[in-house]
Amino acid sequence: MTIKKGKFVIEGLENVQINIGKVIEEGVDGQIEGPTPKPEITSLRNWDYRILDRYNPVYTPTSDICDYCTYGKCDLTGNKEGACGIDLEGHTARQALMTSIMGAACHSAHGRHLLHYLIKRYGEDHPINVGPSNLKAPLTETIMGIQPETIGDFLPVLAYVEEQLTQLTAAANTGQEGSARDFESKALHAGMLDLLGMEVADIIQISCMGMPKAEEDTAMAEIGMGILDPTKPVVVCVGHNIAAPAYILDYMDENALFDKIEIAGLCCTAHDMTRYNKTAKIIGSMSKELKYIRSGIPDVLVTDEQCVRADILREASELHIPVIATNEKITYGLPDRSGDNVDDIVNDLASGKEKGVLMLDLEKVGELVPKLAMKVSPIRKAKGITALPDEGEFAKLVAKCTKCQQCTFDCPQGLPIADAMEAAANGDLSQLEVLHDKCVGCGRCDYSCPVKIPVLNVIEKGAQRVIREEKGKVRIGRGQIGDPEIREEGRNLVLGTTPGVIAIVGCGNYPDGTKDVHDVVEEMLKRSYIIISSGCAAMDIGMYKDDEGKTLYEKYPGRFIKGNLLNTGSCVSNAHIAATTIKVASIFAGRKTKGNWEEIADYVMNRIGAVGLAWGAYSQKAFAIATGCNRLGIPVVAGPHGTKYRRAFIGKPYKKDDWNVLDARDGSTVNVEPAPEHLMITAETFDEMMPLLAKLCIRPSDNSLGRAIKLTHYIELSEKYMNKMPDDWHVYVRSEADLPVAKREHLLKTLETEHGWKIDWDRKKIIAGPMRKVDVSFQPTNVPRLCKEVSK
Amino acid sequence: MTADAAVKTVDTTRRAVPFDTANIPGPKMAKPMMPQVAGKMIAKAKRPLLIVGSEVHDKDVLERVITLGKTGIQIAAVGNAYKSLGDKGLDVHYINMHALSYYICDPEWQGLDGKGGYDLVTFLGITYYYASQAISALKHFSKTKVLSIDKYYHPNADMSFGNLKKDIFIAALDEIIAELQKE
């Protein structure tokens, strides 16, 4: 007999009804395989401690005081204790926890909102379909110990995430946790929950909304501030949640409005709009929000959630752009018109009676927004509304600058704005054009100017020539990496013959403009790294063209093999990047996944050369993603602004005992090279970041061919960008076979003369020097229970 | 530039407010410092380290850093500073500044040359906010004295120049050099 969900009556028994809510099937697929299904806060504490013992938390506080409770403010300078007993180290670790929780809550709440909506629309039994994969939800399986089949199966997953996040938040209250080490363990837990919440959000939207399912050759979407036709009505959706924009796109499709209305997204909503309907376009990252609104081009702004500027309503209303808020997390004090007639709302907004509305009925959003755009656009365009000055005003404004530098003091990038103003006053706009790219569009300069120059508007006016040319291409987000691709590439990754996977992720708070993110991708693709991107970074990669007018997405294919460039999609698609390492452990190495986080993370840390680059990370979400990746054994490099997250995980290569691992074959201790050297670190400049990425792809399990390839790139990138051989390259040499082939003889000589190694020159072999020999059967692990026989 | 040359005394204690307006860490902020004081402190330190970053490539600054290096002080070239300093015959070592700021806090660390930790570190020519965060780690978790001789006021240092215009900044570096060349 097959048992199904539902309500049943039994014949002959009056007033008896059997309700079957959830059927858990037994069998191989349903079996828990590891020791920690649904881990509680302390279930993975031993693993966290192993991480923290090697990769010590490094604190760079932005504030010396604590003002969390009414005991304070407390001065914690010099790591003093506050009134509650917490010291600055503990307090900063608590901030790391809270940052991780905020990020995880954002993604998980996004997933919860989508799950409610999609269950309502498609039903709990709607099957999961992510493409050609048996391992459909790697993070869910590894953390929860279950293999979901329907979107309803994710209900207990999100319930678990929410419960855990509540427990973690409680630990941050004054008078709760006091240990920095345990705050960090909890932060790692929150990071892991973040990965899980993201996976749920993206799998359900892929499964229900027709988004690409592990497709390597998705269509190209247009991107840039110059792509929209400003003569048409323009709708711009801002945020991360596809639910409301999907209704708008459906309405436009059904009413054949795509030729009449321009529709585009800002930030990750844009990615998901193109995944849902490839007619949609992408303006760019969050750093373009204020700039694009000030252009006056949008006729209607639709907000959902995450990475939406807090001042959008004020900025938009100054330019008579109505705002439709569609998510309960961002309501801006707007009147809730969800129950009202659409045409009435259109009239109220078009007449200016309302600056915006809260509209939580998403079907009505679909109808309201296109109608409103059609009505408002002719009015706005007739008035020529823009915040940017005209030519005459521009000349007066740049001449007004007193060069007091206050804008530079307030600029998070410290940009030389006064110099650019002076050049512009002399007819040279080139410096303002450079500033446009380096500026993150925050608008703090406007507040700082003592002579009331609207600085951002002046920069944008001065950069109109380059803005009009901002037209690129992005390969639409593909979702997961399919199992067949993992089968093809897994071996190369674990042995090191593919030099590494570099995940280009995060936001647009770059230290020196968006071009850096394009340049790192181009360099690493030429070197046969696999580049996987997502979110705003994935957008910025597509903003630049070569001499033939091609972007990197047009030049490099999108399969998960060396030298390919993949875009997984929006912020929540980051889950697939982390999950790819789980797939390699499962599909290539046969590791059990269900409820088996520690073993999988241990495998990833020791064997898979993957590293994340969040060069422009700004948000709590980015920190949570990085922290989740760290718990999974994936190192992350951030740009210099990343130091303001206040915590990193940095290894000490000079402490040899920190780099002991076990050989799982017999439990013996092996002292290995520091690989990966750090789990979370920043770099000051692009030049410094390039060799660091290559180094962090080195793993203890590399075979000699793989190590030689990785060392080749590490050395070459250091020579190219830092004008030097890396100081520590020899540490990664275990035998002559590890040496880059083209430089082998020269490097052997260096090892002999500079490091005192003994070389047999007849056979060109290393006789003495390396810390260990190559052992092709070596099974590095940091987890004693995974050893066959634990050595005494 | 040399001990013999006439070196103008400049006031580097003006505008001693955080270069980033909002970078106000707490009740303890750096004491504004004159160049001669910086020079004397570096000269008297048993094991000083000069930390130089990605803003060293400016010709005038680079010239001064090379001269400072030639007085014998060890240099940590952070960011991409090594590109301009590596071939100048100085005692210069590349290291990541985020890592360096942590290693300085570790009493077991034996320095860039294996000869021991540092009792005084001096920051110069580094992206402002990046240096500020690194100095914060030293302020709270190390016993090492921290000077900033950059063109920015660094509140987390023990002593710092104020926010300087370039001509004053360069003149201040010349004063420090002169002081070191006296020793």
CSV table of C-alpha atoms in Angstrom, one decimal, chain A residues 52-331:
chain,number,residue,atom,x,y,z
A,52,LEU,CA,40.1,28.4,14.7
A,53,ASP,CA,43.2,26.7,16.1
A,54,ARG,CA,44.8,27.0,12.7
A,55,TYR,CA,43.1,30.1,11.3
A,56,ASN,CA,43.1,32.5,14.2
A,57,PRO,CA,40.5,35.2,14.4
A,58,VAL,CA,42.1,38.6,13.7
A,59,TYR,CA,40.2,41.5,15.1
A,60,THR,CA,40.4,45.1,13.7
A,61,PRO,CA,37.7,47.0,15.6
A,62,THR,CA,36.2,50.1,14.1
A,63,SER,CA,35.1,51.3,17.5
A,64,ASP,CA,36.8,51.0,20.9
A,65,ILE,CA,33.5,51.2,22.8
A,66,CYS,CA,30.5,49.0,23.4
A,67,ASP,CA,27.1,50.5,23.6
A,68,TYR,CA,25.0,47.4,23.4
A,69,CYS,CA,23.2,47.8,26.8
A,70,THR,CA,22.5,50.5,29.4
A,71,TYR,CA,25.5,49.6,31.5
A,72,GLY,CA,27.5,51.4,28.8
A,73,LYS,CA,28.9,53.1,27.0
A,74,CYS,CA,32.0,51.1,28.0
A,75,ASP,CA,35.5,51.9,26.9
A,76,LEU,CA,37.1,48.7,25.8
A,77,THR,CA,40.4,50.3,24.5
A,78,GLY,CA,43.3,47.9,24.8
A,79,ASN,CA,41.0,44.9,25.2
A,80,LYS,CA,39.7,46.1,28.5
A,81,GLU,CA,36.5,44.6,29.9
A,82,GLY,CA,33.2,46.5,29.9
A,83,ALA,CA,30.7,46.6,32.7
A,84,CYS,CA,29.2,43.3,31.8
A,85,GLY,CA,32.6,41.6,31.7
A,86,ILE,CA,33.0,41.3,28.0
A,87,ASP,CA,36.4,42.5,26.5
A,88,LEU,CA,37.0,44.0,23.1
A,89,GLU,CA,38.0,40.7,21.6
A,90,GLY,CA,34.7,39.1,22.8
A,91,HIS,CA,32.7,42.1,21.8
A,92,THR,CA,34.2,42.2,18.3
A,93,ALA,CA,33.6,38.4,17.9
A,94,ARG,CA,30.0,39.1,19.0
A,95,GLN,CA,29.7,41.6,16.2
A,96,ALA,CA,31.0,39.0,13.8
A,97,LEU,CA,28.2,36.7,15.0
A,98,MET,CA,25.6,39.4,14.6
A,99,THR,CA,26.9,40.3,11.1
A,100,SER,CA,26.6,36.6,10.1
A,101,ILE,CA,23.2,36.3,11.6
A,102,MET,CA,21.9,39.4,9.7
A,103,GLY,CA,23.3,38.1,6.5
A,104,ALA,CA,21.8,34.6,7.0
A,105,ALA,CA,18.5,36.1,8.1
A,106,CYS,CA,18.3,38.1,4.9
A,107,HIS,CA,18.8,35.2,2.6
A,108,SER,CA,16.7,32.8,4.6
A,109,ALA,CA,13.8,35.3,4.9
A,110,HIS,CA,14.1,35.8,1.2
A,111,GLY,CA,13.8,32.1,0.8
A,112,ARG,CA,10.8,32.0,3.2
A,113,HIS,CA,9.0,34.7,1.3
A,114,LEU,CA,9.6,32.9,-2.0
A,115,LEU,CA,8.5,29.5,-0.5
A,116,HIS,CA,5.2,30.9,0.8
A,117,TYR,CA,4.6,32.5,-2.6
A,118,LEU,CA,5.6,29.5,-4.6
A,119,ILE,CA,3.7,27.0,-2.5
A,120,LYS,CA,0.6,29.1,-2.8
A,121,ARG,CA,1.0,29.3,-6.6
A,122,TYR,CA,2.4,25.8,-7.4
A,123,GLY,CA,1.6,23.7,-4.3
A,124,GLU,CA,3.8,21.9,-1.9
A,125,ASP,CA,4.2,18.9,-4.2
A,126,HIS,CA,5.8,20.8,-7.0
A,127,PRO,CA,8.9,18.7,-7.8
A,128,ILE,CA,12.4,20.1,-7.5
A,129,ASN,CA,14.1,20.3,-10.9
A,130,VAL,CA,17.5,21.8,-11.0
A,131,GLY,CA,18.8,20.1,-14.1
A,132,PRO,CA,20.9,16.9,-14.7
A,133,SER,CA,21.6,16.1,-11.1
A,134,ASN,CA,21.0,13.3,-8.6
A,135,LEU,CA,22.5,15.5,-5.9
A,136,LYS,CA,19.9,18.1,-6.2
A,137,ALA,CA,20.4,20.0,-3.0
A,138,PRO,CA,23.9,19.4,-1.8
A,139,LEU,CA,23.9,21.8,1.1
A,140,THR,CA,20.5,20.6,2.3
A,141,GLU,CA,21.6,17.0,2.2
A,142,THR,CA,24.9,17.7,4.0
A,143,ILE,CA,23.4,19.9,6.7
A,144,MET,CA,19.9,18.4,7.1
A,145,GLY,CA,20.5,14.8,6.2
A,146,ILE,CA,17.5,14.7,3.9
A,147,GLN,CA,17.1,14.6,0.1
A,148,PRO,CA,14.3,16.9,-0.8
A,149,GLU,CA,12.1,16.0,-3.8
A,150,THR,CA,9.4,18.7,-3.7
A,151,ILE,CA,9.4,22.3,-2.8
A,152,GLY,CA,7.3,21.5,0.3
A,153,ASP,CA,10.2,19.4,1.6
A,154,PHE,CA,12.0,22.7,2.2
A,155,LEU,CA,9.5,23.7,4.8
A,156,PRO,CA,11.3,21.9,7.7
A,157,VAL,CA,14.6,23.1,6.3
A,158,LEU,CA,13.7,26.8,6.7
A,159,ALA,CA,12.0,26.0,10.0
A,160,TYR,CA,15.4,24.6,11.2
A,161,VAL,CA,17.3,27.7,9.9
A,162,GLU,CA,14.9,30.1,11.6
A,163,GLU,CA,15.1,28.2,14.9
A,164,GLN,CA,18.9,28.1,14.9
A,165,LEU,CA,19.1,31.8,14.0
A,166,THR,CA,16.9,32.6,16.9
A,167,GLN,CA,19.1,30.6,19.3
A,168,LEU,CA,22.2,32.3,17.9
A,169,THR,CA,20.7,35.7,18.2
A,170,ALA,CA,19.9,35.0,21.9
A,171,ALA,CA,23.6,34.2,22.5
A,172,ALA,CA,24.5,37.8,21.6
A,173,ASN,CA,22.4,39.4,24.4
A,174,THR,CA,24.3,41.0,27.2
A,175,GLY,CA,25.0,38.4,29.9
A,176,GLN,CA,25.0,35.5,27.5
A,177,GLU,CA,28.1,34.2,25.6
A,178,GLY,CA,31.4,35.7,26.7
A,179,SER,CA,34.0,33.7,24.8
A,180,ALA,CA,35.4,35.1,21.6
A,181,ARG,CA,36.2,31.6,20.4
A,182,ASP,CA,32.6,30.4,20.9
A,183,PHE,CA,31.2,33.6,19.4
A,184,GLU,CA,33.2,32.6,16.3
A,185,SER,CA,32.0,29.0,16.4
A,186,LYS,CA,28.5,30.5,16.4
A,187,ALA,CA,29.3,32.9,13.6
A,188,LEU,CA,30.5,29.9,11.6
A,189,HIS,CA,27.2,28.2,12.4
A,190,ALA,CA,25.3,31.2,11.1
A,191,GLY,CA,27.4,31.3,8.0
A,192,MET,CA,26.5,27.7,7.3
A,193,LEU,CA,22.8,28.4,7.8
A,194,ASP,CA,23.2,31.3,5.4
A,195,LEU,CA,24.4,28.9,2.7
A,196,LEU,CA,21.4,26.6,3.4
A,197,GLY,CA,18.9,29.5,3.3
A,198,MET,CA,20.3,30.6,-0.1
A,199,GLU,CA,20.2,27.1,-1.5
A,200,VAL,CA,16.5,26.8,-0.6
A,201,ALA,CA,15.7,30.2,-2.1
A,202,ASP,CA,17.4,29.5,-5.4
A,203,ILE,CA,16.3,25.9,-5.9
A,204,ILE,CA,12.7,26.7,-5.4
A,205,GLN,CA,12.7,29.6,-7.9
A,206,ILE,CA,14.7,27.5,-10.4
A,207,SER,CA,12.2,24.6,-10.0
A,208,CYS,CA,9.0,26.7,-10.2
A,209,MET,CA,9.8,29.7,-12.3
A,210,GLY,CA,11.4,28.3,-15.4
A,211,MET,CA,14.9,29.6,-14.7
A,212,PRO,CA,17.9,27.9,-16.4
A,213,LYS,CA,18.6,24.5,-14.9
A,214,ALA,CA,22.4,23.9,-14.9
A,215,GLU,CA,22.6,25.2,-18.4
A,216,GLU,CA,26.1,26.0,-19.6
A,217,ASP,CA,25.0,28.0,-22.7
A,218,THR,CA,22.3,30.4,-21.5
A,219,ALA,CA,21.5,33.6,-23.5
A,220,MET,CA,23.2,36.9,-23.0
A,221,ALA,CA,21.6,39.7,-21.2
A,222,GLU,CA,22.3,43.4,-21.9
A,223,ILE,CA,23.9,45.3,-19.0
A,224,GLY,CA,24.9,48.9,-18.4
A,225,MET,CA,23.7,52.4,-17.6
A,226,GLY,CA,23.5,53.1,-21.3
A,227,ILE,CA,21.3,50.2,-22.4
A,228,LEU,CA,17.8,51.6,-21.9
A,229,ASP,CA,16.0,53.7,-24.4
A,230,PRO,CA,15.0,56.7,-22.3
A,231,THR,CA,12.4,57.8,-24.8
A,232,LYS,CA,10.2,54.9,-23.7
A,233,PRO,CA,8.5,54.4,-20.4
A,234,VAL,CA,11.1,52.9,-18.1
A,235,VAL,CA,10.5,50.6,-15.2
A,236,VAL,CA,13.4,49.8,-12.8
A,237,CYS,CA,13.2,47.0,-10.2
A,238,VAL,CA,15.6,47.3,-7.3
A,239,GLY,CA,16.6,44.6,-4.9
A,240,HIS,CA,16.8,40.8,-4.8
A,241,ASN,CA,13.4,39.1,-4.8
A,242,ILE,CA,11.9,38.0,-8.2
A,243,ALA,CA,8.4,37.5,-6.9
A,244,ALA,CA,7.0,40.9,-7.8
A,245,PRO,CA,9.0,41.6,-10.9
A,246,ALA,CA,7.9,38.2,-12.3
A,247,TYR,CA,4.3,39.4,-12.2
A,248,ILE,CA,5.3,42.6,-14.0
A,249,LEU,CA,7.1,40.6,-16.7
A,250,ASP,CA,4.1,38.3,-17.1
A,251,TYR,CA,1.7,41.2,-17.5
A,252,MET,CA,4.0,42.8,-20.1
A,253,ASP,CA,4.3,39.5,-21.9
A,254,GLU,CA,0.6,38.9,-22.0
A,255,ASN,CA,-0.1,42.4,-23.1
A,256,ALA,CA,2.7,42.6,-25.7
A,257,LEU,CA,4.3,45.5,-23.9
A,258,PHE,CA,8.0,44.7,-24.3
A,259,ASP,CA,8.3,47.0,-27.4
A,260,LYS,CA,6.6,49.8,-25.6
A,261,ILE,CA,8.1,49.7,-22.1
A,262,GLU,CA,11.8,49.3,-21.1
A,263,ILE,CA,12.2,47.1,-18.0
A,264,ALA,CA,15.5,46.5,-16.2
A,265,GLY,CA,16.8,45.7,-12.7
A,266,LEU,CA,19.3,47.1,-10.3
A,267,CYS,CA,21.3,44.6,-8.1
A,268,CYS,CA,20.4,40.9,-7.9
A,269,THR,CA,16.7,41.3,-8.9
A,270,ALA,CA,18.1,42.1,-12.3
A,271,HIS,CA,19.9,38.7,-12.5
A,272,ASP,CA,16.7,36.9,-11.6
A,273,MET,CA,14.6,38.9,-13.9
A,274,THR,CA,16.8,37.8,-16.8
A,275,ARG,CA,16.7,34.2,-15.6
A,276,TYR,CA,12.9,34.5,-15.6
A,277,ASN,CA,12.5,36.3,-18.8
A,278,LYS,CA,15.5,37.0,-21.0
A,279,THR,CA,13.9,40.2,-22.4
A,280,ALA,CA,14.7,42.0,-19.2
A,281,LYS,CA,17.9,44.0,-18.9
A,282,ILE,CA,20.4,44.7,-16.2
A,283,ILE,CA,21.5,48.3,-15.2
A,284,GLY,CA,24.1,47.2,-12.7
A,285,SER,CA,25.0,46.8,-9.1
A,286,MET,CA,23.9,48.7,-6.0
A,287,SER,CA,26.5,51.3,-6.6
A,288,LYS,CA,24.5,52.4,-9.7
A,289,GLU,CA,21.3,52.9,-7.8
A,290,LEU,CA,21.6,56.5,-6.8
A,291,LYS,CA,23.4,57.4,-10.0
A,292,TYR,CA,20.6,56.0,-12.2
A,293,ILE,CA,17.8,57.5,-10.2
A,294,ARG,CA,19.5,60.9,-10.3
A,295,SER,CA,19.6,60.5,-14.1
A,296,GLY,CA,15.8,60.8,-14.1
A,297,ILE,CA,15.4,58.0,-16.6
A,298,PRO,CA,13.3,55.7,-14.5
A,299,ASP,CA,9.6,56.4,-14.6
A,300,VAL,CA,8.6,53.9,-12.0
A,301,LEU,CA,10.8,52.3,-9.3
A,302,VAL,CA,9.8,48.9,-7.8
A,303,THR,CA,11.5,47.9,-4.7
A,304,ASP,CA,11.5,44.4,-3.1
A,305,GLU,CA,14.3,43.5,-0.5
A,306,GLN,CA,18.0,43.7,0.2
A,307,CYS,CA,20.5,46.2,-1.1
A,308,VAL,CA,17.9,48.8,-1.6
A,309,ARG,CA,19.1,52.2,-0.6
A,310,ALA,CA,17.3,53.6,2.4
A,311,ASP,CA,16.7,57.0,0.7
A,312,ILE,CA,15.1,55.8,-2.5
A,313,LEU,CA,11.7,57.2,-1.7
A,314,ARG,CA,13.1,60.7,-1.0
A,315,GLU,CA,15.4,60.6,-4.0
A,316,ALA,CA,12.7,59.3,-6.3
A,317,SER,CA,10.0,61.7,-5.1
A,318,GLU,CA,12.3,64.7,-5.8
A,319,LEU,CA,12.2,63.6,-9.4
A,320,HIS,CA,8.5,62.7,-9.4
A,321,ILE,CA,9.3,59.0,-9.8
A,322,PRO,CA,6.6,56.9,-8.0
A,323,VAL,CA,7.9,54.1,-5.8
A,324,ILE,CA,6.1,50.8,-5.5
A,325,ALA,CA,7.3,48.9,-2.4
A,326,THR,CA,6.4,45.2,-2.8
A,327,ASN,CA,7.9,43.5,0.2
A,328,GLU,CA,7.1,43.8,3.9
A,329,LYS,CA,10.7,44.2,4.9
A,330,ILE,CA,11.0,47.6,3.2
A,331,THR,CA,7.8,49.7,3.5
